[in-house]
Coordinates of C-alpha atoms and ligand atoms in Angstrom, one line a residue:
X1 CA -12.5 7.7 -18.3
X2 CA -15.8 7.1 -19.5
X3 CA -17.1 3.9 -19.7
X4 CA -19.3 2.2 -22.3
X5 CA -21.4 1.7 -18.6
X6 CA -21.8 5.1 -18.3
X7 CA -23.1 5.5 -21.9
X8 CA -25.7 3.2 -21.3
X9 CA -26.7 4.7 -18.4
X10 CA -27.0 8.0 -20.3
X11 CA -28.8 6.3 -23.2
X12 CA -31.3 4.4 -20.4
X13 CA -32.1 7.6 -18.5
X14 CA -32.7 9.4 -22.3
X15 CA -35.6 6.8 -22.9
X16 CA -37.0 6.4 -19.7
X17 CA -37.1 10.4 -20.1
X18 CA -39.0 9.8 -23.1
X19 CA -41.5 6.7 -22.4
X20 CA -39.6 4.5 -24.0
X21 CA -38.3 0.9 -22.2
X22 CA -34.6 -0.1 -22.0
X23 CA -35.1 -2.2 -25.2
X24 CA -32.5 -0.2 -27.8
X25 CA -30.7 1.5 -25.2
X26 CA -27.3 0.2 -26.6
X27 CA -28.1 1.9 -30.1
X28 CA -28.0 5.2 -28.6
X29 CA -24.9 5.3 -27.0
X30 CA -23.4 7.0 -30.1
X31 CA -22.2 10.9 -29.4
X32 CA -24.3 14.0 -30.8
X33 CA -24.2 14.9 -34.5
X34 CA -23.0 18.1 -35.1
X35 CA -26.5 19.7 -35.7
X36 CA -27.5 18.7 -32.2
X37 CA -24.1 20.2 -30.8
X38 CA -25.6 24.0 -32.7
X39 CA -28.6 23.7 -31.2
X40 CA -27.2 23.3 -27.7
X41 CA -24.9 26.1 -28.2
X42 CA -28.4 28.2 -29.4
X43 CA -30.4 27.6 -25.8
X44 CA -27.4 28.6 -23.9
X45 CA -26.5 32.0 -22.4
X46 CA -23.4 30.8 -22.1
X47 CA -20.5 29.1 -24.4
X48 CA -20.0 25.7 -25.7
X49 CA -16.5 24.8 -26.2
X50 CA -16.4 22.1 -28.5
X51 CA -12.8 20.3 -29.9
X52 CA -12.2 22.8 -32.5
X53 CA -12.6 25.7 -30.7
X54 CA -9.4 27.9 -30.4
X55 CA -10.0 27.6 -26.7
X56 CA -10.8 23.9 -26.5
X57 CA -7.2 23.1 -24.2
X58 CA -7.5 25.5 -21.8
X59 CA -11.8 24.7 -21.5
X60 CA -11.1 21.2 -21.0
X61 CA -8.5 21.9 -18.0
X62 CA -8.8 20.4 -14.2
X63 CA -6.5 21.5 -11.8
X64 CA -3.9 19.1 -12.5
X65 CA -2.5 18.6 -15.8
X66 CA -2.5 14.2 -15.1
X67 CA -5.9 14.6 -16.6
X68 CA -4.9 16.1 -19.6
X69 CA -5.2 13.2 -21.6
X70 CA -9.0 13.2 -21.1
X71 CA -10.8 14.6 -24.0
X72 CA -14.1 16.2 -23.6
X73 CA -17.0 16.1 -26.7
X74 CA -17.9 19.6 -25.2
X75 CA -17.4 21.8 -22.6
X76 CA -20.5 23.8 -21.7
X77 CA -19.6 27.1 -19.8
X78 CA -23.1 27.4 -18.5
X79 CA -24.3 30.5 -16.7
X80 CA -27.9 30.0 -15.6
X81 CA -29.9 27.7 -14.4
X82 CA -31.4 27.7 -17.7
X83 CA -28.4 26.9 -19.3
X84 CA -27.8 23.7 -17.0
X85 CA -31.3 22.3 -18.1
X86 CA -30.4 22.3 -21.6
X87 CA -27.1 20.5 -21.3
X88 CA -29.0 18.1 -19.0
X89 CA -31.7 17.5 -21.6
X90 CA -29.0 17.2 -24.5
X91 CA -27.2 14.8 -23.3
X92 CA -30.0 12.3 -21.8
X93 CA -31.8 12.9 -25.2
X94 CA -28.5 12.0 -27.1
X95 CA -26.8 9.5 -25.1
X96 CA -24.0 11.3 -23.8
X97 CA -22.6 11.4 -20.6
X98 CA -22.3 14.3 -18.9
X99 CA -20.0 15.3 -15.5
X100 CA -20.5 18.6 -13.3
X101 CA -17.5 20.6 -13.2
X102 CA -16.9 23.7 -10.5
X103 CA -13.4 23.7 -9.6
X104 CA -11.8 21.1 -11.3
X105 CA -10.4 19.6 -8.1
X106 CA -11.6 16.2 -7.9
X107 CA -8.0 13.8 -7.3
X108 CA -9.7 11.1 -9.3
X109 CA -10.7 13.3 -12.3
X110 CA -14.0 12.6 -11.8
X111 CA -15.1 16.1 -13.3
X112 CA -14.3 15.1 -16.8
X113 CA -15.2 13.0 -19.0
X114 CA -15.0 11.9 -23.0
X115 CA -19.1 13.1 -23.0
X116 CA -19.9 17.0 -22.0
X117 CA -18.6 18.8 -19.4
X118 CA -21.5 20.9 -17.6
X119 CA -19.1 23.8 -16.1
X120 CA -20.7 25.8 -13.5
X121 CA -17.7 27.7 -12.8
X122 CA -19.2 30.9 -13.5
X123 CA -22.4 30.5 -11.5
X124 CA -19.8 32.2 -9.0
X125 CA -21.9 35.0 -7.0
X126 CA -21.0 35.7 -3.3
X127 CA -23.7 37.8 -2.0
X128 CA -23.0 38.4 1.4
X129 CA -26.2 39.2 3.9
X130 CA -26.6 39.8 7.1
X131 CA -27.9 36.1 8.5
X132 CA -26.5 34.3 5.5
X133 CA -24.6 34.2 2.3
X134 CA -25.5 32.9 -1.4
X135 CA -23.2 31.6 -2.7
X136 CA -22.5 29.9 -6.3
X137 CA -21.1 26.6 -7.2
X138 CA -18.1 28.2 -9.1
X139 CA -17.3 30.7 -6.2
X140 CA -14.0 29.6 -5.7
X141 CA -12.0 29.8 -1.5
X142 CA -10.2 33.0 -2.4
X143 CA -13.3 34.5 -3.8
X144 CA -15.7 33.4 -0.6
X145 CA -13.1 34.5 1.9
X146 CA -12.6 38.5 0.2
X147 CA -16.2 38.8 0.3
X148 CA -17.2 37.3 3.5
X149 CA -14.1 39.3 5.2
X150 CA -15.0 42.3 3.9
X151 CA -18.4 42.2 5.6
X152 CA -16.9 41.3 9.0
X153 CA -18.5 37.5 8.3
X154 CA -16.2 34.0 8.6
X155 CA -17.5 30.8 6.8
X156 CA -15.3 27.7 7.0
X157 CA -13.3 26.9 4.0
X158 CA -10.7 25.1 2.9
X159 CA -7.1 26.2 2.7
X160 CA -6.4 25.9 -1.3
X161 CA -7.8 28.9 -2.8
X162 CA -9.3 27.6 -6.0
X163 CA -11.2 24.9 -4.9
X164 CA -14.9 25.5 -5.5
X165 CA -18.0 25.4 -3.5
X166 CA -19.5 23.0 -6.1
X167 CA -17.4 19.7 -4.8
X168 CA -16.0 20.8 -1.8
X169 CA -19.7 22.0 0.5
X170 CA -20.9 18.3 -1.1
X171 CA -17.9 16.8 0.1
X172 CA -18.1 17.9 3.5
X173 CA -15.5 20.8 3.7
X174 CA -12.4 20.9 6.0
X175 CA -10.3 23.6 7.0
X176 CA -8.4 26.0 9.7
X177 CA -12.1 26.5 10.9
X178 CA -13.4 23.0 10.8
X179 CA -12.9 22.6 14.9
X180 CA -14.6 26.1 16.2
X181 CA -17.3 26.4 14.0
X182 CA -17.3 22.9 11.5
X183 CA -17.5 22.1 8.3
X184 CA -18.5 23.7 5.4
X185 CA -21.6 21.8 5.0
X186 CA -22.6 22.5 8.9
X187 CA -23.4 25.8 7.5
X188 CA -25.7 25.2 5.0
X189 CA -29.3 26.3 4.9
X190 CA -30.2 25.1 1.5
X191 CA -29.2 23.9 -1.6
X192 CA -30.5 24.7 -5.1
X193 CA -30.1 20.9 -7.2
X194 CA -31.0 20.6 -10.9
X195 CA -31.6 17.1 -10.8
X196 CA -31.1 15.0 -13.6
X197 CA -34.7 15.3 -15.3
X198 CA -34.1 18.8 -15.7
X199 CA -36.7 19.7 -12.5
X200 CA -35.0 22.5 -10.2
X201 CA -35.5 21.9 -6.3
X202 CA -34.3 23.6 -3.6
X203 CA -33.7 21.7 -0.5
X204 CA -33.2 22.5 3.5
X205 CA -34.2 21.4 6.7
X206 CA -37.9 21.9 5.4
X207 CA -38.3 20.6 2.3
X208 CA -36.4 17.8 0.0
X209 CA -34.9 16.5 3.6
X210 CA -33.4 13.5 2.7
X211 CA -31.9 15.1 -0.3
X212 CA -30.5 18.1 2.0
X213 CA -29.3 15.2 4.1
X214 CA -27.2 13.3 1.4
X215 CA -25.8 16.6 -0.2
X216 CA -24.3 17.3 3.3
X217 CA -21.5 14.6 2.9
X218 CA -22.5 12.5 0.0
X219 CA -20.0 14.0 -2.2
X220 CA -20.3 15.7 -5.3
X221 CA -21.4 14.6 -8.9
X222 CA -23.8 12.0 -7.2
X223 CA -27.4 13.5 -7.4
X224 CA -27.8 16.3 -9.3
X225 CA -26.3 19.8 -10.5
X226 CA -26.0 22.0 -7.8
X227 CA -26.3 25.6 -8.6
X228 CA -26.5 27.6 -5.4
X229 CA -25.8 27.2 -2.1
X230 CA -27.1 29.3 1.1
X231 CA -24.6 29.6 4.1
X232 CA -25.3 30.9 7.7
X233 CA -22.7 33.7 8.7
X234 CA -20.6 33.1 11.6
X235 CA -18.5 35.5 13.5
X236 CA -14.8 35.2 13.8
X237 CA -13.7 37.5 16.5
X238 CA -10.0 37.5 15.2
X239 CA -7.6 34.8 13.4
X240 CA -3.4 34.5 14.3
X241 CA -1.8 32.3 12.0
X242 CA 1.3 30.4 13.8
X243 CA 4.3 28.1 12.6
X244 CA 6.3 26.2 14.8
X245 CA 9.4 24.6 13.1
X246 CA 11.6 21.5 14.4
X247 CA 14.7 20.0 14.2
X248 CA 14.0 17.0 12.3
X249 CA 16.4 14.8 14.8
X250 CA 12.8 15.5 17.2
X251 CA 10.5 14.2 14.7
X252 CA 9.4 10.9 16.6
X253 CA 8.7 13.5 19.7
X254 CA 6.7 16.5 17.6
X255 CA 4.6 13.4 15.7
X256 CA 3.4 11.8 19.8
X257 CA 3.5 15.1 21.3
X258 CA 1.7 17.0 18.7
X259 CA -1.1 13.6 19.1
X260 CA -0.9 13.8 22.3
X261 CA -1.6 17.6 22.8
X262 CA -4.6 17.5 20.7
X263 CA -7.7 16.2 22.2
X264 CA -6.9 18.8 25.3
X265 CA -6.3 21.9 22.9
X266 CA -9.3 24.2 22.6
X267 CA -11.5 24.1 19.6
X268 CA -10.6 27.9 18.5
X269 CA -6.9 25.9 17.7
X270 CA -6.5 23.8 14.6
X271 CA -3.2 22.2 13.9
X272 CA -1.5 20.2 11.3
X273 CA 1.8 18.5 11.5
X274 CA 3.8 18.6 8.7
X275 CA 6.5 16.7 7.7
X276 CA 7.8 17.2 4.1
X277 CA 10.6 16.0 1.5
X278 CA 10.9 18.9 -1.0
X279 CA 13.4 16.6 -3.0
X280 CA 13.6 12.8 -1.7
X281 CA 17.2 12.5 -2.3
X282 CA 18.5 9.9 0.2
X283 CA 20.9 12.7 1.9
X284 CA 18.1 15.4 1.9
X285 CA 16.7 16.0 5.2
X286 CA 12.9 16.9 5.6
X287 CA 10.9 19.2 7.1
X288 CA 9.3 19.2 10.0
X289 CA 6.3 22.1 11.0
X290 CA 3.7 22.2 13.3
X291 CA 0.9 25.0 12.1
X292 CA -2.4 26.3 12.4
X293 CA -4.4 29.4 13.4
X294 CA -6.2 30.1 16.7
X295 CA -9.5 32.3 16.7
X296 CA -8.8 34.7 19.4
X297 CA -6.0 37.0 20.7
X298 CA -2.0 36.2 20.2
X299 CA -2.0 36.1 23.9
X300 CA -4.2 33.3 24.3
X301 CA -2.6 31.9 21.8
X302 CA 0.9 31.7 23.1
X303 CA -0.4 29.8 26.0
X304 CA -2.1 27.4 23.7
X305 CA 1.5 26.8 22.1
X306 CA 3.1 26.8 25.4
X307 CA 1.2 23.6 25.8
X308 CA 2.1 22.0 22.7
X309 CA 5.7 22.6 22.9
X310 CA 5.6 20.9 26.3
X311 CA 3.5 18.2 25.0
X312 CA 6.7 18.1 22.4
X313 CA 9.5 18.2 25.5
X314 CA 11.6 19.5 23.2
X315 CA 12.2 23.4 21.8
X316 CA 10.9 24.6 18.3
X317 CA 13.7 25.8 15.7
X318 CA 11.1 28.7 15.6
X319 CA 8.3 29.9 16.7
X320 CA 6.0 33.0 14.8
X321 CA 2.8 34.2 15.1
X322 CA 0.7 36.5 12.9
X323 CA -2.3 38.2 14.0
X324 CA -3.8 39.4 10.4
X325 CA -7.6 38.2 11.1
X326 CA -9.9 36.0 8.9
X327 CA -9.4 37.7 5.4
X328 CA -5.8 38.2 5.3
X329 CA -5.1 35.3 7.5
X330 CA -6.7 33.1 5.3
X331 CA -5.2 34.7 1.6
X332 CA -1.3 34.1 3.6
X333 CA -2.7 30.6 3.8
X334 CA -3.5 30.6 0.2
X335 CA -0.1 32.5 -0.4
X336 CA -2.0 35.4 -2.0
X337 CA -1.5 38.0 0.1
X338 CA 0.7 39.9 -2.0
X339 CA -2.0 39.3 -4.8
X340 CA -5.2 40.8 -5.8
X341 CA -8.1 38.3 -5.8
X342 CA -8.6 38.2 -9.6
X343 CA -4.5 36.8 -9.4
X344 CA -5.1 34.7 -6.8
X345 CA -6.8 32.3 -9.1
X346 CA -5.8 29.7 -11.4
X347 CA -4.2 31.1 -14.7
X348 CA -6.4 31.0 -17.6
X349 CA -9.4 31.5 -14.7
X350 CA -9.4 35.5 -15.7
X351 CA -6.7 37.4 -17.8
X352 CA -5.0 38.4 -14.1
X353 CA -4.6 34.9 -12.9
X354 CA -1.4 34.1 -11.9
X355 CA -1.7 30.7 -9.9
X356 CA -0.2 27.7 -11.4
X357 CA -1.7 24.3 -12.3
X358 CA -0.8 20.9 -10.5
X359 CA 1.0 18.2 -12.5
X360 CA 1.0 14.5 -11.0
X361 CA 0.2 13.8 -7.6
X362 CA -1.5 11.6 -5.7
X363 CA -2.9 11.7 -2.7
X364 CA -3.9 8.9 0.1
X365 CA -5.5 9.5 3.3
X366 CA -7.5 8.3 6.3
X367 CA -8.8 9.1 9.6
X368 CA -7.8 8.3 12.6
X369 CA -10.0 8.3 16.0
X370 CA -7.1 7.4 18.5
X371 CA -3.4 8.4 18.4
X372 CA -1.1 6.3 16.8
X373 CA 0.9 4.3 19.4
X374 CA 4.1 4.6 19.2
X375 CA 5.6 1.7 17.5
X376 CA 3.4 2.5 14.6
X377 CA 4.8 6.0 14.7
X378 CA 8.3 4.5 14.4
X379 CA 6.6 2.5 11.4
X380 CA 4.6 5.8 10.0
X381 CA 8.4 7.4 9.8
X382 CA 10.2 4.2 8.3
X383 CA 7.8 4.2 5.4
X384 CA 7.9 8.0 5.0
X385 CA 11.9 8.1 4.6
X386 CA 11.2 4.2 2.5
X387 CA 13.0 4.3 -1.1
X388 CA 14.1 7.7 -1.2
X389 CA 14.1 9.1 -4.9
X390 CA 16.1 11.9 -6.3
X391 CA 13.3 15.1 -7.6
X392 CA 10.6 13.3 -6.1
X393 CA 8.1 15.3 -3.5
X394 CA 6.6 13.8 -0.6
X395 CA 4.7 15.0 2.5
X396 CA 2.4 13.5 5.3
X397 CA -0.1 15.6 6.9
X398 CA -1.6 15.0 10.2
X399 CA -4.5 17.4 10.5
X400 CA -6.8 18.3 13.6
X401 CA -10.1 17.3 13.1
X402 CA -13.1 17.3 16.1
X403 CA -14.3 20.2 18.2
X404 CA -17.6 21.5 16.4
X405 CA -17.6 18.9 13.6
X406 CA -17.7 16.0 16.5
X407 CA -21.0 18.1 18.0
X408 CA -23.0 16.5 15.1
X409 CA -24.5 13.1 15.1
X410 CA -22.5 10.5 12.8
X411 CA -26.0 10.3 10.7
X412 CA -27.1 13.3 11.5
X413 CA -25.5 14.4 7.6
X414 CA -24.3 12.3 5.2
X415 CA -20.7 12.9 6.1
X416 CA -19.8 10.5 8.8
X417 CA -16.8 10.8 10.1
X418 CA -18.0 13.5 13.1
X419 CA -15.7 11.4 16.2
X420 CA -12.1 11.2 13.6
X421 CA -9.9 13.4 15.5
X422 CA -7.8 13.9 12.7
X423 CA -6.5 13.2 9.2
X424 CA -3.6 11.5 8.1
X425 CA -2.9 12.9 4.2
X426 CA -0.2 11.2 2.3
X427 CA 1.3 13.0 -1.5
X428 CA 3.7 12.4 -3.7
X429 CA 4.4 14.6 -6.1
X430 CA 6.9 14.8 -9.4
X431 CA 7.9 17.9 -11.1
X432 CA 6.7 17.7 -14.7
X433 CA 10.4 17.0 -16.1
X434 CA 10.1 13.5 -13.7
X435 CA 6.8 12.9 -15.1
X436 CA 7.4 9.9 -16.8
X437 CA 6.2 5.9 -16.6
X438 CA 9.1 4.9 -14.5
X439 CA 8.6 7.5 -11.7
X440 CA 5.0 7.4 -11.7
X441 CA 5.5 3.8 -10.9
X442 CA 8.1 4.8 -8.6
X443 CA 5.9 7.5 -6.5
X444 CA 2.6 5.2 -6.4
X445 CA 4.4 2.2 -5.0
X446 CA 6.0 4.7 -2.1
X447 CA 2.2 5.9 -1.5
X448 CA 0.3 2.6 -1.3
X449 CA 3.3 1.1 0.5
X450 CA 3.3 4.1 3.0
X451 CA -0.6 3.3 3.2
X452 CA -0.7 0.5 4.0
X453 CA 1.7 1.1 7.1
X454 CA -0.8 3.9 7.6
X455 CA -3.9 2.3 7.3
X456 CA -3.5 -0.4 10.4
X457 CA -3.5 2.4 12.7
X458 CA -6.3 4.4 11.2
X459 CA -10.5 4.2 11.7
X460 CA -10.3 2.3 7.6
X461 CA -12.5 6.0 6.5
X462 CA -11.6 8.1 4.3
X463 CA -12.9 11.7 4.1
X464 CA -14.4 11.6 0.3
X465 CA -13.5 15.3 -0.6
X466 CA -10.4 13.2 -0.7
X467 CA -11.2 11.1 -3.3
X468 CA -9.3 8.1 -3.8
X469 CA -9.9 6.1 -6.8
X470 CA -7.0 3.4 -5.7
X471 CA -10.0 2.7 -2.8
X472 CA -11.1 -0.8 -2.9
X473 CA -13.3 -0.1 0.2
X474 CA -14.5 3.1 -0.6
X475 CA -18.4 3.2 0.3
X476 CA -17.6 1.9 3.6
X477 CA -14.4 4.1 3.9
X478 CA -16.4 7.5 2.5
X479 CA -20.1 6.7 3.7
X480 CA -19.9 4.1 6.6
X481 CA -23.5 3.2 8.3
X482 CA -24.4 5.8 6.1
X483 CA -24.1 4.4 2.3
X484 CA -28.3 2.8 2.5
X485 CA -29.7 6.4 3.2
X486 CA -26.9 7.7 0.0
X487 CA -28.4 4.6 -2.1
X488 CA -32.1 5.2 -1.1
X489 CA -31.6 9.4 -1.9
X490 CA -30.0 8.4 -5.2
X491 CA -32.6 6.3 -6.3
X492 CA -34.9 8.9 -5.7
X493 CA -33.1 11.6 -6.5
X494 CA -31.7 10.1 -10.3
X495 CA -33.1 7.0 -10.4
X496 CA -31.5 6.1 -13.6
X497 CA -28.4 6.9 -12.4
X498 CA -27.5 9.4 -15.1
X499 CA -24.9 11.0 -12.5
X500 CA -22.0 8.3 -12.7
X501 CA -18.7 8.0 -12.0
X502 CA -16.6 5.2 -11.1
X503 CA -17.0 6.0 -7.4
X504 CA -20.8 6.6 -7.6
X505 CA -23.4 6.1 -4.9
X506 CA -26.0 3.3 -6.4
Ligands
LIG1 C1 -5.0 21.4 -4.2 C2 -6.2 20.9 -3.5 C3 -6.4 21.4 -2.2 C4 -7.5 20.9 -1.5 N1 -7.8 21.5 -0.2 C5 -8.9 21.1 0.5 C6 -9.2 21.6 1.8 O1 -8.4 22.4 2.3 N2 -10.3 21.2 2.4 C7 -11.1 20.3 1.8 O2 -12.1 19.9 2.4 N3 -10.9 19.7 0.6 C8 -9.8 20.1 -0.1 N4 -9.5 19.6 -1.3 C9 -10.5 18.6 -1.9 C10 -11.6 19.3 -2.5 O3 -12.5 19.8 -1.5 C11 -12.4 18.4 -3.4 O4 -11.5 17.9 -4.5 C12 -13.6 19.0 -4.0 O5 -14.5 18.0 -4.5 C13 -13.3 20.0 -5.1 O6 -14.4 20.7 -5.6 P1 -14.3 21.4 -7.0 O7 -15.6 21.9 -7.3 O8 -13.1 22.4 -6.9 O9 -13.8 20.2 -8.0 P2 -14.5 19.5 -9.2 O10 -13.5 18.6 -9.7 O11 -15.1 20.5 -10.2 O12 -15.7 18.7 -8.5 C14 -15.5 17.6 -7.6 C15 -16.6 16.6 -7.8 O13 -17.8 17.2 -7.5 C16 -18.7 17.2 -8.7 N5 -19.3 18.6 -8.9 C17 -18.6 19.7 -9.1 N6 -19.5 20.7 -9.2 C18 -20.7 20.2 -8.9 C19 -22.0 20.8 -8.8 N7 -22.2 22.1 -9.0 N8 -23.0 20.0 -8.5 C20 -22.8 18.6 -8.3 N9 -21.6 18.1 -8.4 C21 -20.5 18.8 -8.7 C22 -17.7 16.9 -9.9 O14 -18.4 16.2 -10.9 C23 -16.7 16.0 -9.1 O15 -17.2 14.7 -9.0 C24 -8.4 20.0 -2.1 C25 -8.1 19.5 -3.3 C26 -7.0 19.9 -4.0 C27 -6.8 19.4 -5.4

């Protein structure tokens, strides 16, 4: 929501812009009149979208419809640079608070707001080349993958198919890849940022460094607008997806074993283990998976699960392995592969989009350096299988972190969890006819309770693509040793904190 804070920051940064003290600030916190709305809309290439546009519901959409309730003043659909300026200068010259939007993924909301919505979604080029690719803030997974596949070039990404470079390179940027060749921001070779005073700087290794630095980890909506991003190819020989399922009477083995396989498993493996309640119904029984994809031959990879199942001591339900390579490996992941790219996006993203939106869910997580000993894997289960509702959704994630992202220096980037070897990811989900008071209640005391069990066996950090606004200690959880060097960039970067959110650096 946006605070009466974040109004004032606007107003300050408006009149520092224009040479005026802080004296006043207060009396410009009121939202553009309707002449200055037109005259945005006349400097951009692109669309405004304000409240009584026909169009207005779908514009101000994130990913999950818990959000919903938020109520933009405008949604600028901007598609240049250009175009980013002028919403930039609008809203510091009127007072209102403005949010980058890419994807619309953010778990805290954190890309709307009750001021403007800067959308970048369709800065969205992936131009593949042969050292590197450009890509665009509102090139979405699915998008990156086709185009990067096509050419023969991989690129770590995420495994949800519409989230967007915008957040999730800033972020960090986990996925199947994250072990054999890191994370998403490892790859980067620079980064176009409209900063807040409307100047456009591209930063790298050679110039901007400390700004390159914090946009490498420091999360997204912090320190400017970003508007492209350049990527260095890699090469992924070949991808086989696999899926081991297990009787759930094992799970206590597959949850150690799976740990305990892990640090000696090769970094062309990444894992998860997966255990899921579909329907918490106190008689339901969940599932149990063990998955991942291996860069290299299905013959290699057999021996690599060879060693897992004996890790396990105990037989999958089932075993497969698909060999389909990075492109089509990845669009199974993103459960596309029957799709064309245009319908593997979110409906309402183009007229072919088929995906659906997200209703309530919330997500807890944190990393883990060590394996969780075994009486706190007896509590880990207790608290999963804990108060057992009817309809309700629930999952917990362990994902393999390490290999390539552990080559890099905790400082080296802003993102500073390079020695977690994996992830612990908690949901709970309702279907939107539970989606009420009483079983929101319900579902968030089941998550913070299963947190906390969590949390005593965990490294307290939290990886801050997974944004948790329920954080109380969230710049030591996201940033660590880290947060001065965020602060120092920030006040550099936007040093009257125009870029604000309730999870802000500064
Ligand atoms: C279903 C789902 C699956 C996910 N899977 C993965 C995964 O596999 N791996 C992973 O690492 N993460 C994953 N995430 C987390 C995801 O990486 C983050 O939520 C990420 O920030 C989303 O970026 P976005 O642009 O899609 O979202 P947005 O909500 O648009 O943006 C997220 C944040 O970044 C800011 N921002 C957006 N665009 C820009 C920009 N151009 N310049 C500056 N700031 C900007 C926003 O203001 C907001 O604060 C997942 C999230 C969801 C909901």
């Amino acid at each position: 929501m946006t605070t009466r804070r974040a109004v004032l920051k606007g107003g300050a940064a408006a009149l520092a812009l224009a040479g005026l003290g802080a004296a006043g600030a207060a009396s410009s916190s009121a939202l553009a009149g309707k002449t200055e709305w037109e005259r945005l809309q006349r400097r951009l290439t692109g669309r405004l979208v304000l409240p009584s546009s026909g169009d207005y519901d779908l514009a101000k959409q994130l990913h999950r419809t818990m959000f919903d309730g938020i109520r933009p003043a405008g949604v600028a659909y901007c598609e240049t640079v250009g175009d980013v300026r002028a919403c930039l200068s609008f809203a510091q010259h009127n007072g209102v608070p403005a949010v980058p939007r890419s994807g619309g993924h953010s778990y805290g909301g954190y890309s709307t707001t009750e001021g403007l919505v800067i959308d970048v979604s369709r800065l969205n080029t992936v131009q593949v080349g042969e050292h590197a690719t450009v890509v665009g803030p509102g090139a979405q997974l699915t998008d990156l993958v086709d185009a990067a596949g096509a050419h023969g070039v991989g690129l770590a990404s995420g495994i949800c198919p519409t989230v967007a470079m915008g957040g999730y390179l800033q972020g960090g940027g986990i996925g199947w890849q994250t072990r054999s060749l890191g994370l998403g921001c490892d790859s980067l070779e620079s980064v176009q940022v409209v900063l807040a005073d409307g100047s456009v700087v591209t930063c790298s290794e050679h110039q901007h460094q400390d700004l390159f630095w914090a946009l490498r980890g420091g999360g997204g909506g912090n320190f400017g607008i970003v508007t492209r991003y350049e990527r260095r190819n890699s090469t992924i020989p070949g991808m086989v997806n696999y899926t081991l399922a297990w009787d759930w009477d094992h799970v206590k083995d597959v949850v150690e074993g799976w740990q305990r396989w892990l640090p000696g498993a090769p970094r062309e493996m990444s894992g998860r283990c997966l255990l899921g309640l579909l329907n918490a119904a106190p008689d339901a029984t969940p599932l149990l998976i063990t998955d991942g994809t291996f860069l290299g031959s299905p013959e290699d990879l057999d021996a690599h699960l060879d060693a897992l199942v004996s890790a396990i001591g105990r037989a999958p339900a089932a075993r497969d392995a698909e060999d389909l390579g990075f492109r089509d490996g990845m669009m199974s992941w993103f459960k596309c592969s029957d799709k064309t790219v245009a319908q593997c996006h979110r409906v309402g993203h183009n007229p072919e989009a088929t995906l659906p939106r997200a209703g309530f869910q919330i997500d807890r997580s944190r990393l883990f350096k060590e394996a969780v000993p075994s009486s706190g894997v007896d509590e880990i289960l207790a608290a999963f299988d804990a108060e057992r509702r009817a309809g309700h959704i629930r999952f917990i994630h362990l994902f393999a972190l390490g290999g390539a992202a552990s080559d890099v220096p905790r400082t080296a980037t802003a993102y500073v969890h390079r020695d977690a070897r994996f992830s612990v990811d908690l949901a709970t989900v309702l279907p939107p006819v539970m989606d009420n008071d009483e079983e929101r209640a319900a579902a968030r005391a089941w998550i913070d309770r299963a947190f906390t069990v969590t949390d005593q066996y965990s490294a307290h950090e939290t990886y801050q693509n997974y944004i948790d606004p329920d954080l109380a200690d969230w710049r030591q959880a996201y940033y660590a040793e880290n947060y001065p060097r965020l602060v120092k960039a920030k006040r550099t970067y936007d040093p009257h904190g125009f870029f604000d959110f309730a999870q802000s650096i500064g």
